[in-house]
């Protein structure tokens, strides 16, 4: 009975999968949303706007320029890892996937991703062409596990109008602090003159933001966050210094504490605070506000890497990459993937219009990239950007825990020592279980 | 028809459901029990570790906190939800058009998925831009940080859940009310019983089965509460709204710790089972008592 | 036997309370509707703009701009209707068996079914995924429907309901020489219409709004259900820059369920008026 049932079900399940043309099919899975309505058949990349529009027209263009290859696109809900993991468990992964550099090590460690050097070689791409931050982001144990496509990370988005009011502008540029003491002095002066918080922090349901600050300033002090790949160590003098700093700032009312990400974005756009630390991905939106008359941000926006407060000037960054899940492929398919890599590398500038920093050093240095708004200010991210070591697994889960504990420290729900000790304990406990 | 045939043909009625049930629910459950004895991730072969995962759970304060949170929020939701749903059913068990419309209104929130419910309630609860924040400000009070204060976040999630889940218990109570024979009310009317007496002597006892059903279902459902906490607060602040299912979700999907997540799932399963069976057992006794009377 | 409906008028105080409650229920929904009628750019940073015109249907047009939406809508309809039909059939049969027949292990089997109420779906979802992968059922309608059929609630609910129907009905039919199935089909089933309606609404709703299973089972976009498809079409930070569109999606996805409710609500009302329970 059971077997019969299964047989019937299996018969029902058989769909038509065969593709009846003689093209080489490549199955691409990505996030960034679906916008076929606006960009369905369009191949004019320079006219496209936003992550979704640009990636859609790029793939359209690739298909148009390579008549013997068909890239079938599957748009997946962000960030797509539960689905990808499920597909891999069912041994049916796609050929190309967008992936955040921080999660690559999870799949690479299990042999679920192909090292991409053969594809890069076929595509004529040299790893030396990448920015240091990008090269770093895709490297695991000396191998490259993806074609880096951008660098994204924390930036200080500044309301220059309020900064002017607070007397913190010089020569048309905001004065950012260069030491913790100066940070406090600026923040107090800012609040006295504008009556608003210096720092807009999103601490509700947004662990990534809090973790980014801790990572950045621990890296700056030269403290190894992972002394070994499976051991986190943030409860150190350097870590507590960072946590205490933001904690005092928040306790003094110089930074907000009750906002989630949408609330913080709205607050910044409505001119309710001086600085909003968030990623590269908001540049386009804020820039548009600054160019729209009547908006609170009109002609009042600038953006910079996290300021240099301790030690070395560095920033914790991540990046998007194209990865190739391991599975059987024909040589034609491999050839097609290499061509896709070459195409995407050649169009790295187009992707940079989203706000993310390009992965190729030559594009970062190019005049047309520098001519885009704000890009001069953020270009250093390509050299000061640092990733966690590629051997560290479960970076996204680690970030969730570290961010949760760091938020508790910043808002004063736990002492800095206890929060950071809890982060170490929770993370190390599960990293110790890795096979 | 022989007696033996009659005995077995009953089984035929339940067989189609049971076969699927065993294959798709019980088999995966048993697989989970087996994996809970292993240290295993989503792709590895793992190794047998006996009860080590359970020992680790017992010592894991994050899991402990998530269980406490789960109990607290269930206790906040179930009694309130049951009383409101019953009151609404009593008020709206009428054949008038306005009652029909109001039934639709109170059911309407149930058509939304959890993604949308949390999106809407974010706008209600957020202190800076939310509806309640505006209200508080209008009264001259400081807006309450519902989603970031450790002692407010569970009540906030409970209110959201009550708003979202009202429709279905109300429907169950309505279905229960309509099963009460009209003659019983007529008899009560002949006895010149007051409304209150009729309610206590006729309506409430007749609704006992429905009430128990509602409480049991809601308890089992709320002990599995997940989406609200994941989407509104990500379990924060500092774990104050992390529920047990969110814990096992993070463990399985975020950390790939299949064995450990399975162990947490078995513990949660046993807890819910104990609660549900206790309730069922109590009601069974109540029913027998009733029948014997 | 006639079903009871209260015939007296509600006291004014109760009326007022009910109306206030109704206002609390609909206020967020109206808010959602208004947001869905605003252009995204107007809402950026200022959701309060929803209270003032101009309003536009642009977001709804955008939903249908994607050719996939109709496909997802169809998938959702097939899956939800299939699940609902399956649950009604399986639960009615099983409920009849458990409530009105005697067979070996009846009590233990019923407790086994009850047990299912205590299993958190997140606890078995990965193992179910593995099973369906072994059976090759992912990215198919059966793969999406089958896990929806095993909810113990339906069986539990129908059993409870059928227990309440007087035993004399079966006995009378039995004396007339009717078979078990005929009694089930002709005598008992028609009496359970209100319960079937309630169960149908509940099942359809759960299936329509289900997110996690279709998310990991339907990974190819032509098999997405509406919830998964709409989630996939959102860009990052949609809460900020695409709020109107997001809300239009919410309204759009809710319409079919609300229609189902209204259809079955008629059944429930008819039952209340005393037509069905005789």
Short mmCIF file of N, CA, C and O in Angstrom, two decimals, chain B residues 167-269:
data_model
loop_
_atom_site.label_atom_id
_atom_site.label_comp_id
_atom_site.label_asym_id
_atom_site.label_seq_id
_atom_site.Cartn_x
_atom_site.Cartn_y
_atom_site.Cartn_z
N UNK B 167 -9.74 35.58 15.16
CA UNK B 167 -10.80 35.12 14.29
C UNK B 167 -11.15 33.65 14.43
O UNK B 167 -12.33 33.28 14.48
N UNK B 168 -10.14 32.80 14.53
CA UNK B 168 -10.42 31.38 14.48
C UNK B 168 -11.11 30.85 15.74
O UNK B 168 -12.13 30.16 15.64
N UNK B 169 -10.60 31.18 16.95
CA UNK B 169 -11.35 30.77 18.15
C UNK B 169 -12.77 31.31 18.16
O UNK B 169 -13.70 30.62 18.59
N UNK B 170 -12.95 32.52 17.65
CA UNK B 170 -14.30 33.08 17.59
C UNK B 170 -15.19 32.20 16.71
O UNK B 170 -16.34 31.90 17.07
N UNK B 171 -14.66 31.77 15.57
CA UNK B 171 -15.43 30.88 14.70
C UNK B 171 -15.77 29.58 15.41
O UNK B 171 -16.89 29.07 15.29
N UNK B 172 -14.81 29.04 16.15
CA UNK B 172 -15.06 27.78 16.86
C UNK B 172 -16.18 27.97 17.88
O UNK B 172 -17.08 27.14 18.01
N UNK B 173 -16.13 29.07 18.61
CA UNK B 173 -17.18 29.33 19.59
C UNK B 173 -18.53 29.52 18.91
O UNK B 173 -19.56 29.07 19.41
N UNK B 174 -18.51 30.19 17.77
CA UNK B 174 -19.78 30.38 17.04
C UNK B 174 -20.35 29.04 16.61
O UNK B 174 -21.54 28.77 16.76
N UNK B 175 -19.45 28.19 16.09
CA UNK B 175 -19.91 26.85 15.68
C UNK B 175 -20.44 26.09 16.88
O UNK B 175 -21.44 25.36 16.79
N UNK B 176 -19.79 26.27 18.04
CA UNK B 176 -20.25 25.60 19.25
C UNK B 176 -21.60 26.12 19.71
O UNK B 176 -22.50 25.35 20.07
N UNK B 177 -21.77 27.43 19.66
CA UNK B 177 -23.03 28.04 20.10
C UNK B 177 -24.20 27.55 19.26
O UNK B 177 -25.29 27.30 19.77
N UNK B 178 -23.92 27.41 17.96
CA UNK B 178 -25.03 27.07 17.09
C UNK B 178 -25.43 25.61 17.27
O UNK B 178 -26.50 25.20 16.84
N UNK B 179 -24.60 24.83 17.93
CA UNK B 179 -24.93 23.43 18.18
C UNK B 179 -25.85 23.27 19.39
O UNK B 179 -26.39 22.19 19.60
N UNK B 180 -25.98 24.31 20.20
CA UNK B 180 -26.84 24.19 21.37
C UNK B 180 -28.30 24.19 20.91
O UNK B 180 -28.73 25.12 20.24
N UNK B 181 -29.04 23.15 21.24
CA UNK B 181 -30.42 23.09 20.76
C UNK B 181 -31.26 24.25 21.30
O UNK B 181 -31.14 24.63 22.46
N UNK B 182 -32.07 24.81 20.43
CA UNK B 182 -32.91 25.95 20.80
C UNK B 182 -33.86 25.58 21.95
O UNK B 182 -34.17 26.41 22.80
N UNK B 183 -34.27 24.29 21.98
CA UNK B 183 -35.23 23.87 23.02
C UNK B 183 -34.70 24.16 24.43
O UNK B 183 -35.45 24.46 25.34
N UNK B 184 -33.38 24.02 24.58
CA UNK B 184 -32.82 24.24 25.91
C UNK B 184 -33.03 25.67 26.35
O UNK B 184 -33.32 25.94 27.51
N UNK B 185 -32.88 26.59 25.40
CA UNK B 185 -33.14 28.00 25.74
C UNK B 185 -34.62 28.22 26.02
O UNK B 185 -35.00 28.97 26.91
N UNK B 186 -35.45 27.53 25.21
CA UNK B 186 -36.89 27.71 25.40
C UNK B 186 -37.31 27.22 26.77
O UNK B 186 -38.08 27.86 27.48
N UNK B 187 -36.71 26.06 27.16
CA UNK B 187 -37.03 25.54 28.49
C UNK B 187 -36.61 26.52 29.57
O UNK B 187 -37.34 26.79 30.53
N UNK B 188 -35.40 27.09 29.37
CA UNK B 188 -34.93 28.06 30.36
C UNK B 188 -35.84 29.26 30.43
O UNK B 188 -36.14 29.80 31.49
N UNK B 189 -36.35 29.67 29.25
CA UNK B 189 -37.24 30.83 29.21
C UNK B 189 -38.53 30.52 29.95
O UNK B 189 -39.08 31.37 30.67
N UNK B 190 -39.03 29.27 29.76
CA UNK B 190 -40.26 28.88 30.47
C UNK B 190 -40.05 28.94 31.98
O UNK B 190 -40.97 29.29 32.73
N UNK B 191 -38.79 28.59 32.41
CA UNK B 191 -38.51 28.64 33.84
C UNK B 191 -38.27 30.06 34.32
O UNK B 191 -37.92 30.28 35.48
N UNK B 192 -38.42 31.01 33.41
CA UNK B 192 -38.16 32.41 33.72
C UNK B 192 -36.75 32.62 34.28
O UNK B 192 -36.53 33.42 35.20
N UNK B 193 -35.80 31.87 33.73
CA UNK B 193 -34.42 32.04 34.17
C UNK B 193 -33.89 33.38 33.65
O UNK B 193 -34.24 33.80 32.54
N UNK B 194 -33.05 34.03 34.47
CA UNK B 194 -32.49 35.29 34.02
C UNK B 194 -31.44 35.02 32.94
O UNK B 194 -31.02 33.88 32.74
N UNK B 195 -31.02 36.08 32.25
CA UNK B 195 -30.02 35.91 31.19
C UNK B 195 -28.74 35.29 31.75
O UNK B 195 -28.14 34.42 31.15
N UNK B 196 -28.34 35.79 32.89
CA UNK B 196 -27.11 35.33 33.51
C UNK B 196 -27.21 33.85 33.87
O UNK B 196 -26.31 33.06 33.62
N UNK B 197 -28.37 33.50 34.46
CA UNK B 197 -28.58 32.10 34.83
C UNK B 197 -28.58 31.22 33.58
O UNK B 197 -27.96 30.15 33.55
N UNK B 198 -29.25 31.67 32.53
CA UNK B 198 -29.28 30.90 31.29
C UNK B 198 -27.86 30.71 30.77
O UNK B 198 -27.47 29.61 30.36
N UNK B 199 -27.08 31.78 30.82
CA UNK B 199 -25.71 31.71 30.34
C UNK B 199 -24.91 30.68 31.14
O UNK B 199 -24.21 29.84 30.60
N UNK B 200 -25.09 30.74 32.48
CA UNK B 200 -24.29 29.86 33.32
C UNK B 200 -24.79 28.42 33.28
O UNK B 200 -24.01 27.49 33.37
N UNK B 201 -26.12 28.25 33.17
CA UNK B 201 -26.66 26.89 33.27
C UNK B 201 -26.80 26.20 31.92
O UNK B 201 -26.75 24.99 31.85
N UNK B 202 -26.98 26.98 30.86
CA UNK B 202 -27.19 26.37 29.55
C UNK B 202 -25.98 26.58 28.63
O UNK B 202 -25.34 25.63 28.19
N UNK B 203 -25.66 27.87 28.39
CA UNK B 203 -24.64 28.16 27.38
C UNK B 203 -23.27 27.61 27.76
O UNK B 203 -22.66 26.86 27.01
N UNK B 204 -22.81 28.01 28.94
CA UNK B 204 -21.45 27.67 29.32
C UNK B 204 -21.21 26.15 29.38
O UNK B 204 -20.23 25.67 28.80
N UNK B 205 -22.09 25.38 30.04
CA UNK B 205 -21.86 23.94 30.04
C UNK B 205 -21.86 23.34 28.62
O UNK B 205 -21.07 22.45 28.32
N UNK B 206 -22.73 23.86 27.76
CA UNK B 206 -22.78 23.31 26.40
C UNK B 206 -21.52 23.65 25.62
O UNK B 206 -21.18 22.99 24.66
N UNK B 207 -20.86 24.74 26.03
CA UNK B 207 -19.67 25.16 25.31
C UNK B 207 -18.40 24.53 25.88
O UNK B 207 -17.31 24.82 25.41
N UNK B 208 -18.57 23.69 26.89
CA UNK B 208 -17.38 23.15 27.57
C UNK B 208 -16.41 22.51 26.57
O UNK B 208 -15.23 22.80 26.55
N UNK B 209 -16.96 21.64 25.70
CA UNK B 209 -16.11 20.95 24.73
C UNK B 209 -15.37 21.94 23.84
O UNK B 209 -14.17 21.80 23.60
N UNK B 210 -16.09 22.95 23.35
CA UNK B 210 -15.46 23.94 22.48
C UNK B 210 -14.39 24.72 23.24
O UNK B 210 -13.30 24.97 22.72
N UNK B 211 -14.72 25.12 24.47
CA UNK B 211 -13.76 25.90 25.24
C UNK B 211 -12.47 25.11 25.43
O UNK B 211 -11.37 25.63 25.25
N UNK B 212 -12.64 23.85 25.79
CA UNK B 212 -11.47 23.01 25.98
C UNK B 212 -10.68 22.90 24.69
O UNK B 212 -9.46 23.02 24.67
N UNK B 213 -11.40 22.72 23.59
CA UNK B 213 -10.74 22.62 22.29
C UNK B 213 -9.93 23.88 22.01
O UNK B 213 -8.77 23.83 21.61
N UNK B 214 -10.56 25.04 22.23
CA UNK B 214 -9.89 26.31 21.96
C UNK B 214 -8.64 26.44 22.83
O UNK B 214 -7.55 26.77 22.34
N UNK B 215 -8.79 26.15 24.10
CA UNK B 215 -7.64 26.32 25.00
C UNK B 215 -6.51 25.37 24.61
O UNK B 215 -5.35 25.76 24.52
N UNK B 216 -6.87 24.12 24.34
CA UNK B 216 -5.83 23.15 23.97
C UNK B 216 -5.11 23.56 22.69
O UNK B 216 -3.89 23.54 22.63
N UNK B 217 -5.89 23.92 21.69
CA UNK B 217 -5.28 24.28 20.41
C UNK B 217 -4.40 25.50 20.54
O UNK B 217 -3.29 25.56 20.01
N UNK B 218 -4.93 26.50 21.24
CA UNK B 218 -4.16 27.73 21.38
C UNK B 218 -2.89 27.49 22.19
O UNK B 218 -1.84 28.04 21.87
N UNK B 219 -3.00 26.68 23.23
CA UNK B 219 -1.81 26.39 24.02
C UNK B 219 -0.75 25.72 23.16
O UNK B 219 0.40 26.14 23.12
N UNK B 220 -1.19 24.67 22.43
CA UNK B 220 -0.22 23.97 21.58
C UNK B 220 0.35 24.91 20.53
O UNK B 220 1.54 24.87 20.22
N UNK B 221 -0.49 25.78 19.98
CA UNK B 221 -0.03 26.68 18.92
C UNK B 221 0.91 27.74 19.47
O UNK B 221 1.95 28.03 18.88
N UNK B 222 0.56 28.33 20.61
CA UNK B 222 1.38 29.43 21.11
C UNK B 222 2.70 28.95 21.69
O UNK B 222 3.68 29.70 21.69
N UNK B 223 2.72 27.71 22.17
CA UNK B 223 4.01 27.18 22.61
C UNK B 223 4.96 27.04 21.42
O UNK B 223 6.16 26.89 21.58
N UNK B 224 4.41 27.09 20.21
CA UNK B 224 5.23 27.02 19.00
C UNK B 224 5.38 28.38 18.34
O UNK B 224 5.73 28.47 17.16
N UNK B 225 5.12 29.44 19.06
CA UNK B 225 5.16 30.78 18.48
C UNK B 225 6.57 31.07 17.94
O UNK B 225 7.56 30.72 18.55
N UNK B 226 6.61 31.70 16.76
CA UNK B 226 7.90 31.81 16.09
C UNK B 226 8.04 33.09 15.25
O UNK B 226 8.87 33.94 15.54
N UNK B 227 7.17 33.21 14.25
CA UNK B 227 7.35 34.29 13.28
C UNK B 227 7.33 35.68 13.89
O UNK B 227 8.13 36.54 13.52
N UNK B 228 6.42 35.89 14.83
CA UNK B 228 6.31 37.22 15.44
C UNK B 228 7.64 37.62 16.06
O UNK B 228 8.11 38.74 15.89
N UNK B 229 8.23 36.69 16.80
CA UNK B 229 9.47 37.01 17.49
C UNK B 229 10.62 37.14 16.50
O UNK B 229 11.45 38.03 16.61
N UNK B 230 10.63 36.28 15.49
CA UNK B 230 11.71 36.38 14.51
C UNK B 230 11.66 37.69 13.73
O UNK B 230 12.67 38.35 13.53
N UNK B 231 10.47 38.07 13.31
CA UNK B 231 10.37 39.19 12.38
C UNK B 231 10.29 40.54 13.07
O UNK B 231 10.75 41.54 12.54
N UNK B 232 9.70 40.60 14.26
CA UNK B 232 9.56 41.91 14.92
C UNK B 232 10.81 42.30 15.68
O UNK B 232 11.20 43.46 15.69
N UNK B 233 11.42 41.34 16.37
CA UNK B 233 12.50 41.71 17.28
C UNK B 233 13.75 40.87 17.09
O UNK B 233 14.75 41.10 17.76
N UNK B 234 13.71 39.87 16.21
CA UNK B 234 14.82 38.93 16.06
C UNK B 234 15.20 38.33 17.41
O UNK B 234 16.37 38.05 17.68
N UNK B 235 14.21 38.18 18.30
CA UNK B 235 14.47 37.56 19.59
C UNK B 235 14.98 38.52 20.65
O UNK B 235 15.13 38.16 21.81
N UNK B 236 15.25 39.76 20.26
CA UNK B 236 15.85 40.72 21.19
C UNK B 236 14.82 41.44 22.02
O UNK B 236 13.64 41.14 21.91
N UNK B 237 15.19 42.38 22.85
CA UNK B 237 16.58 42.75 23.12
C UNK B 237 17.27 41.72 23.99
O UNK B 237 16.69 41.26 24.98
N UNK B 238 18.47 41.38 23.59
CA UNK B 238 19.30 40.47 24.38
C UNK B 238 18.55 39.18 24.73
O UNK B 238 18.62 38.71 25.85
N UNK B 239 17.82 38.64 23.77
CA UNK B 239 17.17 37.35 23.99
C UNK B 239 15.86 37.41 24.75
O UNK B 239 15.25 36.37 25.00
N UNK B 240 15.39 38.62 25.10
CA UNK B 240 14.19 38.73 25.94
C UNK B 240 12.93 38.26 25.21
O UNK B 240 11.91 38.01 25.85
N UNK B 241 12.97 38.15 23.90
CA UNK B 241 11.79 37.66 23.20
C UNK B 241 12.13 36.46 22.33
O UNK B 241 11.38 36.11 21.43
N UNK B 242 13.25 35.82 22.61
CA UNK B 242 13.59 34.61 21.84
C UNK B 242 12.71 33.46 22.35
O UNK B 242 12.74 33.13 23.51
N UNK B 243 11.94 32.88 21.43
CA UNK B 243 11.08 31.77 21.83
C UNK B 243 11.79 30.46 21.51
O UNK B 243 12.82 30.45 20.83
N UNK B 244 11.22 29.36 22.01
CA UNK B 244 11.90 28.07 21.85
C UNK B 244 12.03 27.70 20.37
O UNK B 244 13.08 27.20 19.94
N UNK B 245 10.99 27.95 19.58
CA UNK B 245 11.08 27.58 18.17
C UNK B 245 12.08 28.48 17.44
O UNK B 245 12.80 28.03 16.56
N UNK B 246 12.14 29.75 17.82
CA UNK B 246 13.15 30.62 17.22
C UNK B 246 14.54 30.08 17.55
O UNK B 246 15.43 30.07 16.70
N UNK B 247 14.72 29.61 18.78
CA UNK B 247 16.00 29.03 19.16
C UNK B 247 16.36 27.85 18.26
O UNK B 247 17.45 27.76 17.73
N UNK B 248 15.39 26.97 18.06
CA UNK B 248 15.75 25.79 17.27
C UNK B 248 15.88 26.12 15.79
O UNK B 248 16.68 25.52 15.07
N UNK B 249 15.16 27.13 15.35
CA UNK B 249 15.33 27.60 13.98
C UNK B 249 16.75 28.15 13.77
O UNK B 249 17.43 27.80 12.82
N UNK B 250 17.19 29.01 14.71
CA UNK B 250 18.53 29.59 14.59
C UNK B 250 19.59 28.50 14.63
O UNK B 250 20.58 28.55 13.91
N UNK B 251 19.35 27.52 15.50
CA UNK B 251 20.33 26.46 15.64
C UNK B 251 20.42 25.62 14.37
O UNK B 251 21.51 25.27 13.91
N UNK B 252 19.27 25.31 13.79
CA UNK B 252 19.26 24.44 12.61
C UNK B 252 19.66 25.19 11.34
O UNK B 252 20.57 24.78 10.63
N UNK B 253 19.00 26.31 11.06
CA UNK B 253 19.23 26.99 9.79
C UNK B 253 20.43 27.92 9.85
O UNK B 253 21.11 28.13 8.86
N UNK B 254 20.69 28.56 11.02
CA UNK B 254 21.78 29.51 11.11
C UNK B 254 23.10 28.82 11.38
O UNK B 254 24.13 29.18 10.83
N UNK B 255 23.07 27.81 12.26
CA UNK B 255 24.33 27.19 12.68
C UNK B 255 24.48 25.78 12.14
O UNK B 255 25.50 25.16 12.38
N UNK B 256 23.50 25.28 11.45
CA UNK B 256 23.53 23.94 10.84
C UNK B 256 23.72 22.84 11.88
O UNK B 256 24.17 21.75 11.56
N UNK B 257 23.45 23.13 13.14
CA UNK B 257 23.65 22.12 14.18
C UNK B 257 22.43 21.23 14.25
O UNK B 257 21.57 21.39 15.12
N UNK B 258 22.36 20.29 13.36
CA UNK B 258 21.16 19.48 13.23
C UNK B 258 20.90 18.64 14.47
O UNK B 258 19.76 18.54 14.94
N UNK B 259 21.94 18.05 15.02
CA UNK B 259 21.77 17.20 16.20
C UNK B 259 21.28 18.01 17.39
O UNK B 259 20.31 17.62 18.07
N UNK B 260 21.93 19.13 17.63
CA UNK B 260 21.57 19.96 18.77
C UNK B 260 20.16 20.53 18.60
O UNK B 260 19.35 20.52 19.54
N UNK B 261 19.85 20.98 17.39
CA UNK B 261 18.50 21.50 17.13
C UNK B 261 17.46 20.41 17.32
O UNK B 261 16.38 20.65 17.86
N UNK B 262 17.78 19.20 16.89
CA UNK B 262 16.83 18.09 17.05
C UNK B 262 16.59 17.82 18.53
O UNK B 262 15.46 17.57 18.95
N UNK B 263 17.64 17.87 19.33
CA UNK B 263 17.48 17.65 20.77
C UNK B 263 16.56 18.72 21.36
O UNK B 263 15.64 18.41 22.13
N UNK B 264 16.80 19.98 20.97
CA UNK B 264 15.94 21.06 21.46
C UNK B 264 14.50 20.82 21.02
O UNK B 264 13.55 21.03 21.79
N UNK B 265 14.33 20.34 19.79
CA UNK B 265 12.99 20.08 19.27
C UNK B 265 12.31 18.98 20.07
O UNK B 265 11.12 19.07 20.39
N UNK B 266 13.06 17.94 20.43
CA UNK B 266 12.45 16.84 21.21
C UNK B 266 12.02 17.33 22.57
O UNK B 266 10.95 16.97 23.06
N UNK B 267 12.85 18.16 23.21
CA UNK B 267 12.48 18.69 24.53
C UNK B 267 11.19 19.50 24.41
O UNK B 267 10.24 19.32 25.18
N UNK B 268 11.17 20.38 23.42
CA UNK B 268 9.99 21.22 23.24
C UNK B 268 8.77 20.36 22.95
O UNK B 268 7.68 20.58 23.49
N UNK B 269 8.97 19.36 22.11
CA UNK B 269 7.89 18.43 21.78
C UNK B 269 7.36 17.76 23.04
O UNK B 269 6.15 17.70 23.27
#
